[in-house]
Each structure stands twice: as C-alpha cells, then as structure tokens.
XYZ file of C-alpha atoms in Angstrom:
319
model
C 0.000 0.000 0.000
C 1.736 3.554 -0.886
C 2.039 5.588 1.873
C -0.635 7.770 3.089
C -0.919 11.369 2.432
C -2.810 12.595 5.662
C -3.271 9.951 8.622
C -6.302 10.794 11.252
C -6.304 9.025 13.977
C -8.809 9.020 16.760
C -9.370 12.722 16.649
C -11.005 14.528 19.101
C -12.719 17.867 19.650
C -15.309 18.536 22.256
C -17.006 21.659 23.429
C -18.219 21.865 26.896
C -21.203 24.674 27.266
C -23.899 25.442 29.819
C -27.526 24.449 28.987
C -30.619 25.000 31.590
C -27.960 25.120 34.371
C -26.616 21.523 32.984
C -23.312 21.420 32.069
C -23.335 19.980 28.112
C -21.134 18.724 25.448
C -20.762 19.350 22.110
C -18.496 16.511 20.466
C -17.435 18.287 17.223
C -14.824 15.903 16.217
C -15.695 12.666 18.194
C -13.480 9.968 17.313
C -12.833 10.174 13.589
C -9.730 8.127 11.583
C -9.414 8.881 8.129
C -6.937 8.192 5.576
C -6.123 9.984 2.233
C -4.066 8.566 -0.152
C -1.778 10.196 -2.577
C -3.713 11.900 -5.656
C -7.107 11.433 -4.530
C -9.879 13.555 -3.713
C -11.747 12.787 -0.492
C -15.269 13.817 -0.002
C -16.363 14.753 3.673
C -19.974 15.255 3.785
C -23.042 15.640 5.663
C -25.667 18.203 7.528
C -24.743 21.632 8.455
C -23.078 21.231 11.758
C -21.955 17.655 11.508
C -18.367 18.097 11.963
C -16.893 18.551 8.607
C -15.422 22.605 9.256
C -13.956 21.879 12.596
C -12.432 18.535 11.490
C -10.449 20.877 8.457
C -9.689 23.143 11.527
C -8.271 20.399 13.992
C -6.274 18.831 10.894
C -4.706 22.403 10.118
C -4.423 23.182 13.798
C -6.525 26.376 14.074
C -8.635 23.972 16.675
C -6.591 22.606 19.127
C -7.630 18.373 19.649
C -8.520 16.913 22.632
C -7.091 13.579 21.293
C -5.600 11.895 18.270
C -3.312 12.054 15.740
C -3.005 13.931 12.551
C 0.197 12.909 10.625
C 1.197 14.323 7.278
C 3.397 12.033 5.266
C 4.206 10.378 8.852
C 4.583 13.843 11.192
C 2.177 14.549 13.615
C 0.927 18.112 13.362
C -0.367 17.428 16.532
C 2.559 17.611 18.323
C 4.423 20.157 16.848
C 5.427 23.692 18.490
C 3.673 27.177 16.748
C 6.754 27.484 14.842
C 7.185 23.967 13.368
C 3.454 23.952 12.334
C 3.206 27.323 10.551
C 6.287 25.562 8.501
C 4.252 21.815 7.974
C 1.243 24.803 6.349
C 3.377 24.959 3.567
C 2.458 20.999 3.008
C -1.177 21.377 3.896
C -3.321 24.333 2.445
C -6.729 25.335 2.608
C -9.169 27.078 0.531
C -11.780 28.739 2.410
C -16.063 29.301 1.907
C -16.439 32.929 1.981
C -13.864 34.123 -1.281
C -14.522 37.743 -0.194
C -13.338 37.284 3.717
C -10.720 35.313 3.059
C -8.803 37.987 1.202
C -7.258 40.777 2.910
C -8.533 44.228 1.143
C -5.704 46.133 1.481
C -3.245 43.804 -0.052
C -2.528 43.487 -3.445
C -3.203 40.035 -5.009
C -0.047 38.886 -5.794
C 1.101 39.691 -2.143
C -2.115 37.638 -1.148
C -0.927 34.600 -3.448
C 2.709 34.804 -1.827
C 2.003 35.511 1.301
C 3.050 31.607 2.821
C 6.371 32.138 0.506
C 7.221 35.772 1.962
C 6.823 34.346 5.554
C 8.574 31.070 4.769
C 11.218 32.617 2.815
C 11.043 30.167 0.182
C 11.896 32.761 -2.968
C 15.151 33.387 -3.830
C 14.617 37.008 -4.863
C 11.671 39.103 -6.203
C 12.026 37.827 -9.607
C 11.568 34.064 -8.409
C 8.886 35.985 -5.822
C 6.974 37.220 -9.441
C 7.390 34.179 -11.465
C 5.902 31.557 -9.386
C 2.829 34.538 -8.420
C 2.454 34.855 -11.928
C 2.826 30.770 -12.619
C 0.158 30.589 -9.999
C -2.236 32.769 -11.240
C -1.811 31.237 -14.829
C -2.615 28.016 -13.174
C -6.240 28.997 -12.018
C -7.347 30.752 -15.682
C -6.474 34.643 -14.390
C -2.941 35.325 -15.666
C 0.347 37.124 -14.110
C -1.542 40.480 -15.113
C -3.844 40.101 -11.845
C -0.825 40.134 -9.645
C -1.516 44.229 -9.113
C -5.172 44.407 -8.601
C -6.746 44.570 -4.988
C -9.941 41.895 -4.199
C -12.350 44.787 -4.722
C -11.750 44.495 -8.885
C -12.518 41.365 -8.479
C -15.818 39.030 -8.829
C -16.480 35.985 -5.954
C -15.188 33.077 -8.597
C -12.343 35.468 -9.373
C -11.462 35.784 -5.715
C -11.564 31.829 -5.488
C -9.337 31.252 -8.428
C -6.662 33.522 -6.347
C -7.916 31.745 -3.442
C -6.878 28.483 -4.787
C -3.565 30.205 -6.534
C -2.238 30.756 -3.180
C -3.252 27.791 -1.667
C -1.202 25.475 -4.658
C 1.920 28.379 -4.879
C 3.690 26.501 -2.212
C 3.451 23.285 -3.784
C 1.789 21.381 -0.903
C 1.320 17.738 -0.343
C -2.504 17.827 0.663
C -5.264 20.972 -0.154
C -8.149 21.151 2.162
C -11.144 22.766 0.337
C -13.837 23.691 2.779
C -17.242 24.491 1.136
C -15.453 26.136 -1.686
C -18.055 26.571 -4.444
C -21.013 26.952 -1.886
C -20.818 31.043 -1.989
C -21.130 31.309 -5.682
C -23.083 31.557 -8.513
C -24.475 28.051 -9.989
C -22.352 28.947 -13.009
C -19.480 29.666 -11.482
C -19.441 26.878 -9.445
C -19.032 24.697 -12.204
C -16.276 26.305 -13.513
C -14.324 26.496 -10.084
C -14.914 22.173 -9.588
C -13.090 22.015 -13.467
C -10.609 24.068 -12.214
C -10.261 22.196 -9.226
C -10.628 18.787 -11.284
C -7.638 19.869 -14.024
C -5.315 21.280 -11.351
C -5.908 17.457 -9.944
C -4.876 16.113 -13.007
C -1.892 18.825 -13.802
C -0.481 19.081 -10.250
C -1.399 15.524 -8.817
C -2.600 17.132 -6.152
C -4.270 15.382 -3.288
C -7.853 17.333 -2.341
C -9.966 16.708 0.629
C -13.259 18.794 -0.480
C -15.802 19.622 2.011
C -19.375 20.333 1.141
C -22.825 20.155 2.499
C -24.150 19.476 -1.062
C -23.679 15.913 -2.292
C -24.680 16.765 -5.797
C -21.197 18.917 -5.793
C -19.347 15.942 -4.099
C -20.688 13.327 -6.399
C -19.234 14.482 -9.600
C -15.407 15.642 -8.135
C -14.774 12.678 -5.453
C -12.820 9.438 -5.813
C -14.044 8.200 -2.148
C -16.547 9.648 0.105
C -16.627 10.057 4.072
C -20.126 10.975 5.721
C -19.974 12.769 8.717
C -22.708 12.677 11.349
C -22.600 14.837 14.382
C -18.895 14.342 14.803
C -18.810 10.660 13.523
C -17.697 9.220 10.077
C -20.490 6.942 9.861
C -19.860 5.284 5.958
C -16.777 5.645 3.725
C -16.797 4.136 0.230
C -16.119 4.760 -3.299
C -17.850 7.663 -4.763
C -19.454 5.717 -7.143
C -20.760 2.747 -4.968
C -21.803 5.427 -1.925
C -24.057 7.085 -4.073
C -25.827 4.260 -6.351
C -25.875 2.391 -2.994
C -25.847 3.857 0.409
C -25.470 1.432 2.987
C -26.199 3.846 6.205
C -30.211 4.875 6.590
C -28.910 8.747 6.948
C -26.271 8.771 3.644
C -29.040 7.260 2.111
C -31.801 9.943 3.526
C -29.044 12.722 2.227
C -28.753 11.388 -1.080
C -33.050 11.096 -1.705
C -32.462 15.113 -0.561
C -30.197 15.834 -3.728
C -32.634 18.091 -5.355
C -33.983 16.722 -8.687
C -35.234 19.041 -11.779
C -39.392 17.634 -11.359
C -39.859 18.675 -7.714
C -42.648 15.991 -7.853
C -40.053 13.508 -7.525
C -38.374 14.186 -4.063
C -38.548 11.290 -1.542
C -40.808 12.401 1.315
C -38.498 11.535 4.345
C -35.561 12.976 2.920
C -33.086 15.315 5.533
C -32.603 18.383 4.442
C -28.609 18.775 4.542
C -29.182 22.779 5.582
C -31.033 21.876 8.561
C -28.575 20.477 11.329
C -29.549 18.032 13.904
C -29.274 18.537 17.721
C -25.851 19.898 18.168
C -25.407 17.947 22.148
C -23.941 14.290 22.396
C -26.402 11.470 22.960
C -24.877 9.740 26.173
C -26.136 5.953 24.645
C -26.988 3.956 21.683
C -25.928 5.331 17.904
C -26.105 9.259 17.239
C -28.748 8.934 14.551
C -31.398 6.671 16.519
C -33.461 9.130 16.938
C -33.949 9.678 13.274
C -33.430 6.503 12.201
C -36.619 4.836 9.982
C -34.477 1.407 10.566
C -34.094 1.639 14.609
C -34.768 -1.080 16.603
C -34.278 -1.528 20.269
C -30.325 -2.216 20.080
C -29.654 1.332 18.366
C -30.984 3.039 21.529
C -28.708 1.483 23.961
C -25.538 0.158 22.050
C -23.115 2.563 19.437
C -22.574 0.647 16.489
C -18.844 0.849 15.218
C -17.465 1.476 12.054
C -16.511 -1.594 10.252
C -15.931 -2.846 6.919
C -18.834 -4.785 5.319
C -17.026 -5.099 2.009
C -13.335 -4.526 0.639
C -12.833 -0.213 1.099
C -16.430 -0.024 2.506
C -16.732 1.083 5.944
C -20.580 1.749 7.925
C -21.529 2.496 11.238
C -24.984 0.810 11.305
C -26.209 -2.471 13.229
C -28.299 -3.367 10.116
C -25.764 -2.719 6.901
C-alpha cells in the first residue's frame, strides 16, 4: 500500500457549554480516523453542523484536539510547536467558503498569493517571488496580469481562483477545500470544480473537499466520508456510496439531492441545511433518533465502524 498522504487518527474535539444550568457537550470531532491517499480527492460530507469545518480546523491546527493524531506524510501536526506547524502549512493548504473574507482588502493580489512564501522565505529574490505569483495565477485561468489588482476588482469566482492560486503556490502535499463553491453563482461553481478537477490532473494534487451538497461531491470525489454529528459513519467509493448507500442517513441525504421535477423528491428525505441537535447522545448510535431502521439495540448500544465489504466502511447495526 503507498504511503498515506494525511493519517487521522482518533481525533477529538469537544465543546463543553452550559444548557438550563446543565453542564453539556458538544463533540465536534468525536473519534474520527481517516486516511487519504496520494492523488485522490476525499469527499467529507453531511448536515450543516456535523463536523466537517472543525475537522479541516483540527487537521490544520486552528482547533486545538482533545485527542488523536493527525500525521502528514508520517509527522504529527499534533505535536508540533507554533513554529514547526506554521512551517508543515506549507504541506497542507486550505481554501476557504467565503472568497470575499478570506482575502485581505488592502493587499494586493499577488502579495495575497505569496504571502506563505514571503513568511517562509522560500523565494530566492523578487524575480523568483513574481514568477511563481504569476505561474500561480496562470494556473487557475487569471494570468500574471492580476498580480496588481486589490480583491475589490474582483468578482467571488475570481477571488476563489486567487484563493486556490495561493493555496497550490507553495506546492503542498494535501489541499483542504472547505465548502469552496457553496458562496457562488451556480455557473461559477461549475467552472471552479473544473478548475479544481484539471489542477488534480496537472499538479497531482491530493484534495480533501468539504461540502454540504452531495450533488457537488458526487461528480469531483474518488471516495466519500459521511460525517454525522462528529462521527464518520460510511466511507466508500464515490461511485458505490451514491448508487448504494449502505447507512439509513447517507441514504436519507442522497433522496435530498434536489432533482429538476420537484414531484419527484422522496418524502423523508433530511434536508442537509437543517442540522440536527448539536449535544452528544450519552447511549446507543447518534442517529437513533432519526433513524426509519431503529430497533431496540440502536438506543442502547453505538454501532462501530466496520468494513462490510473490501474499502467499505458503515456504522450501522443493520448494513
């Protein structure tokens, strides 16, 4: 087996907050191992508050873990001191939801796209400094020429393409794409997953692309993870996940893709915008309560996740 790009192991991130006097948890991250292997792109999906942004935030560190592991090509992140982990960024880089927050106004684009390079003082001079800014910029469709213009020139998918120009400039090992495409325009979405796709392709980059839709995830993943309230609950192959979901709530999500004759939406689906409770059931699987499979061993036992068939994993008594 090659070696792994990104190793999670047993990560944990829990929120403790005060609720009717009760003191309550909120288990963003609760227990999740993942894998991603070299040149693939990983879906992580599910609801809106399932997990998916604070596991990106734990992997890059912006979250400190409770528990686990998160090695990159072997290191744990985890472990490392502020210093050594703003270096191991240069490896792992993330695109972000909102294109026009994630850009500072008052810098110039280029000095946005080479920002991880000025602080990491990986340029030999400003001429090597232009050239891979302009490189960059040519990679994501907008040219060297956008180098001098400031975010407010720009449209949202513009911002994204620099976005994703800076995120690639360092050459990393792993890209992190949180909710990338879910700010813009239908239209522009499109082109942004091509872009994303042919970079893939060009670069060999390794993508782990987070997004509540599954319609999005479906056409740009190689495997798929499904997140539930802090749990991976199945991971598959894109293509078998979707055709056939062996979890009740993967399959709920996918009856909720919308379809173009509204007449034909499964009544039962889950609505991926509308989040579950947010607090820890103390017993029995996370999804009983919603469950149209439940039976009595769901309420008092957590099923684990196991593999039912070769690179299928569920977390289900009855898969």
């Amino acid at each position: 087996m090659s070696e792994l790009v990104l190793d999670i192991r047993n990560l944990r991130k829990v929120y403790r907050v005060k609720r009717g006097g009760q003191n309550r948890e909120i288990r963003a991250v609760d227990d999740i191992s993942l894998a991603v292997r070299p040149g693939e792109t990983l879906g992580i999906v599910g609801e809106s508050g399932c997990g998916k942004s604070s596991l990106a935030r734990a992997i890059m560190g912006l979250t400190r873990a409770d528990e686990g592991e998160v090695l990159l090509n072997g290191t744990n992140l985890l472990t490392l001191d502020r210093h050594a982990l703003a270096r191991a960024r240069l490896h792992i880089r993330m695109v972000f939801q909102d294109p026009y927050a994630s850009l500072d106004p008052r810098r110039s684009v280029g000095d946005s796209v080479a920002e991880a390079g000025d602080i990491h003082g990986i340029f030999k001079d400003r001429a090597e400094r232009a050239q891979r800014v302009g490189e960059a910029l040519d990679r994501v469709g907008l040219g060297a020429r956008f180098a001098d213009r400031f975010p407010h020139e720009l449209s949202g998918g513009q911002r994204q393409r620099v976005g994703i120009a800076r995120a690639i400039l360092p050459e990393p090992k792993l890209v992190i794409a949180d909710e990338p495409v879910s700010a813009l325009d239908v239209s522009i979405q499109a082109q942004v997953l091509n872009l994303l796709g042919e970079l893939k392709a060009r670069l060999g980059l390794t993508l782990m692309f987070i997004s509540h839709d599954l319609s999005v995830v479906a056409k740009i993943s190689d495997r798929v993870a499904v997140l539930y309230m802090g749990r991976v609950v199945e991971i598959a192959p894109a293509r078998p996940l979707f055709r056939d979901p062996r979890h009740p709530y993967t399959a709920l999500l996918i009856q909720a893709i919308p379809r173009p004759d509204p007449s034909t939406r499964i009544t039962g689906a889950i609505d991926p915008d509308e989040p579950p409770s947010r607090f820890a059931r103390l017993e029995g699987c996370p999804f009983n309560d919603r469950c149209p499979r439940r039976t009595a061993l769901c309420a008092t036992d957590a099923p684990a996740l196991r593999e039912i068939e070769p690179q299928r994993f569920v977390s289900c008594h009855h898969a």
